[in-house]
Every structure is written in C-alpha cells, then in structure tokens.
C-alpha cells in the first residue's frame, strides 16, 4: 500500500490526513502529542516533535514511505525537505526550506533578486535598532500565525516587542521592518519542477495594529486585473528567488494607497485559516490538498480550475466580529461549515489562536460583516 508521511498532526493537518485516507493511502503522522487532533485519523502516529528531523527521517525510512508533505505549518517545512532529500522523494531542497522559513534569510534573498519589500534588519538586542522613523514592525524570524508580531510606535515600546519576538522565536532572533500600509492580499499557488501555477488571490481583513490578527479571508480578490497580473508575476519571481520548485505556495503582499505592491512574506506551504484546505476548492473547484498529495507522490497533474470563480471566504468570531456568533450558531445562506471553539471572547487579540470560532461560506457574492473596534 502507498504510504504518505504527514509532518504535523494539529488541526491544520486534518484535511490532509483525511484526504489521503479517502484516497486509500496509508498515512503516518508525526507531531508532539499535545494538540495532535489529526493523530486519530492517521493509520499510525509517532509522538515525535516535528523539528526532530533525523529521528523522523529514520522512522520514515523504516516505514518505507512513498511521499512526505505538510500543508500549513512553517515549522514542518524544513523537516519535509530533510526527509525528502534523504529518501530521494519529491520536495524542495533544504536550502529552499531555510529561505522560506527564516524571515531574515528570506528578506535577503528577495532583496538580492530586486523584489519590492520593506527595509529590514535582523536584531538580537535593542542596541542594534537602525535609526528609522517609527512606526516599525517587530516579528520573530521563524514563526507564523501573527505570533510575536508587534507594531512599535516609539522607542519606549521597542524593548518589550523585541523581547516578546525573541522569546517565541525558535532561534531567539527578531526582525525589524519598515511599516508597510495598504490592503493585505495573498496569492495561493502550486509548483512542480520549478513551474508555478497561480490558483487564487485572497483579500484579507485584519485587526490592524498592533498585532495584525486575521479576521477574514475572501476569494476571489477584488483587486483590478492589472494588479492581479502583477501579483501573479511577483509571486513567480519570488518563488524562483527562494528556490521553490515543488509544492504549495502562500505569498503575502501589501498594496499601498499609491498602488505599489510590496512582498510581506513567502511561504512554501498552503495558507492556514482554511485558505488552502477549503477556500481554493470552494472558489475554483480545484482540490488543492489533493494536488499537494500528488506532488509528494510524484503523480502531479495540471490543475483544472473553474472558468469563473465563486465567492468563498471565512469569518472568525472575535471581539471585533461579534455578529459571527449568530451565524455560527444559526447558520445562514451559503454557510458551508461553522464551529464555536470558545464561547468566551479573548481581548485584546494578540495572535490567531485567540480567535473563538469561525464559519466558512460559498456563494454568488461576498459575505460582509462589520468590523468593530474591539472590547
């Protein structure tokens, strides 16, 4: 039986495990036991931290796996690359994995390729901060999901933001960047043998400063055609610069008030928040999760997208979006799935994990909700 190794077993990996099992594949999963909700859905689960590359590689060798992948975890990307390289399986190089998970290395590679982005500097202490005008963005160099990201308005806030970013960073390092303003969008893509296919462009709604937690995602984007074409071109150039050749891509951008586009981050994985696992399929008809599995097993076929996209999106229940609770509890036109994770609202929002529920929708028009200032 064909065996697929899945690195990670949190809720983000559950669609991957379930899709693989539905295809008749044998699935083995690796993760730290706490929060490993996908473990029960796999054929075999190893309680091993996803950063233990050597141990996971040897277990995968013993299991005689046919492919290895993850769909929405930055921390799993280097391990996927290491296992693929050691066992001669499809995947990106370990060097590419570092470029797409270490934000400082990523910024350097993108800048070397002449791609647009903010000024940046890797920091280990507040004494190294450049003399740039405030506000600034401080973030850990190697985390995702808004974890450790802070907008800093003045020098008095800087030391706290740096300490927080370094505490949550795997290698205890932080990045300071010039503040980018404007609409946030992401480009969802899939790559095979260095050729990149853009699947969808996603408009984002966030809390804004200071932590920029995402409140909603919508497909297709409402950006004009000329902007969408530029986003697609920049995505392909960025993926080339980061040596991404195989797998899903989630590229984030800011479109300034003057229309200029700057790269926020590039990830060699699906977007989380149901963007890759659900929204791409709902809006375009393409099974993105299945495509990632096909890539891992060396059976990739060209994506077939609907001629016209449907509107699809996700709204999260937070102190900024209290109306979402009514829809989660009672449903509504176009609601595909809803879940109340915590009836108690967390305020203020500082990370994606603070959100208390969500609902997915799909239909002929975008579903809008008011965004409040917060509790």
Coordinates of C-alpha atoms in Angstrom, one line a residue, residues 5-146:
X5 CA 4.1 10.7 5.8
X6 CA 2.5 13.9 7.2
X7 CA 4.7 16.1 9.3
X8 CA 2.5 17.7 11.9
X9 CA -0.8 16.5 13.3
X10 CA -2.6 19.7 14.5
X11 CA -6.0 20.7 13.2
X12 CA -4.4 22.3 10.2
X13 CA -3.2 18.9 9.0
X14 CA -6.5 17.2 9.5
X15 CA -7.8 17.9 5.9
X16 CA -4.5 16.4 4.6
X17 CA -4.8 13.2 6.6
X18 CA -8.5 12.8 5.8
X19 CA -8.0 13.4 2.1
X20 CA -5.1 10.9 1.9
X21 CA -7.1 8.3 3.8
X22 CA -10.1 8.8 1.5
X23 CA -7.8 8.1 -1.5
X24 CA -6.9 4.8 0.0
X25 CA -3.4 5.8 1.2
X26 CA -1.7 4.6 4.3
X27 CA -0.9 7.7 6.4
X28 CA 1.6 8.0 9.2
X29 CA 1.8 11.3 11.1
X30 CA 4.5 12.9 13.3
X31 CA 3.9 15.5 16.0
X32 CA 4.2 16.4 19.6
X33 CA 1.2 14.7 21.3
X34 CA -0.4 17.9 22.7
X35 CA -2.9 19.2 20.3
X36 CA -2.4 16.4 17.8
X37 CA -6.0 16.2 16.8
X38 CA -5.2 14.6 13.4
X39 CA -3.4 11.7 15.1
X40 CA -6.6 9.6 15.5
X41 CA -7.3 10.0 11.8
X42 CA -3.9 8.6 10.7
X43 CA -3.1 4.9 10.3
X44 CA -0.1 5.3 12.6
X45 CA 1.0 8.2 14.8
X46 CA 4.5 8.8 16.2
X47 CA 4.7 11.2 19.1
X48 CA 7.8 12.9 17.9
X49 CA 8.4 16.7 17.7
X50 CA 8.3 17.9 14.1
X51 CA 11.7 19.6 14.5
X52 CA 13.4 16.2 15.2
X53 CA 14.5 15.7 11.5
X54 CA 17.0 12.9 12.0
X55 CA 14.6 10.8 14.1
X56 CA 11.7 11.3 11.7
X57 CA 13.8 10.5 8.7
X58 CA 14.8 7.2 10.2
X59 CA 11.3 6.3 11.1
X60 CA 10.1 7.2 7.6
X61 CA 12.9 5.1 6.1
X62 CA 11.7 2.1 8.3
X63 CA 8.1 2.7 7.2
X64 CA 9.2 2.7 3.5
X65 CA 7.2 5.8 2.8
X66 CA 6.4 6.9 -0.8
X67 CA 6.0 10.6 -0.1
X68 CA 6.2 13.3 2.6
X69 CA 4.3 16.6 3.0
X70 CA 2.7 19.2 5.2
X71 CA 0.1 21.8 4.3
X72 CA 0.0 24.7 6.7
X73 CA 2.9 24.6 9.1
X74 CA 6.1 26.6 8.6
X75 CA 7.9 24.6 11.3
X76 CA 7.3 21.4 9.4
X77 CA 8.7 22.7 6.1
X78 CA 12.4 22.0 6.9
X79 CA 11.7 18.5 8.2
X80 CA 9.7 17.7 5.0
X81 CA 12.7 18.9 2.9
X82 CA 15.1 16.9 5.0
X83 CA 13.1 13.6 4.8
X84 CA 12.6 14.1 1.0
X85 CA 16.3 14.7 0.4
X86 CA 17.4 11.7 2.5
X87 CA 15.0 9.3 0.9
X88 CA 15.1 10.6 -2.7
X89 CA 11.4 11.7 -2.7
X90 CA 9.9 14.8 -4.4
X91 CA 10.3 18.0 -2.5
X92 CA 12.1 21.3 -2.1
X93 CA 15.8 21.5 -1.1
X94 CA 16.8 22.0 2.5
X95 CA 18.3 25.3 1.4
X96 CA 15.0 26.4 0.0
X97 CA 13.2 25.3 3.1
X98 CA 15.5 27.6 5.2
X99 CA 14.9 30.5 2.8
X100 CA 11.1 30.2 3.2
X101 CA 11.0 29.7 6.9
X102 CA 13.7 32.1 8.2
X103 CA 12.3 35.6 7.5
X104 CA 15.7 37.3 7.7
X105 CA 17.2 34.9 5.1
X106 CA 14.0 35.3 3.0
X107 CA 14.3 39.1 3.0
X108 CA 18.0 38.9 2.0
X109 CA 17.2 36.5 -0.9
X110 CA 14.2 38.6 -2.1
X111 CA 16.2 41.9 -1.9
X112 CA 19.1 40.2 -3.9
X113 CA 16.6 39.4 -6.6
X114 CA 15.4 43.0 -6.8
X115 CA 11.9 42.3 -5.5
X116 CA 9.9 45.0 -3.7
X117 CA 9.8 44.9 0.1
X118 CA 10.4 47.0 3.2
X119 CA 13.8 47.8 4.7
X120 CA 14.7 45.2 7.3
X121 CA 17.3 44.2 9.8
X122 CA 17.8 41.1 12.0
X123 CA 18.2 42.0 15.6
X124 CA 19.4 40.4 18.8
X125 CA 19.2 43.4 21.1
X126 CA 17.5 46.9 21.1
X127 CA 21.0 48.4 20.8
X128 CA 21.1 47.2 17.1
X129 CA 17.9 49.0 16.0
X130 CA 18.5 51.2 13.0
X131 CA 17.7 54.9 13.0
X132 CA 14.5 54.6 11.0
X133 CA 11.3 56.6 11.6
X134 CA 8.5 55.0 13.6
X135 CA 6.2 53.1 13.5
X136 CA 8.1 49.8 12.9
X137 CA 7.1 46.2 12.8
X138 CA 8.9 43.7 15.0
X139 CA 8.5 39.9 14.5
X140 CA 10.2 36.6 15.3
X141 CA 12.3 35.4 12.3
X142 CA 10.8 32.0 12.3
X143 CA 7.1 31.9 13.4
X144 CA 3.7 32.3 11.7
X145 CA 0.1 32.9 12.6
X146 CA 0.7 36.5 13.8

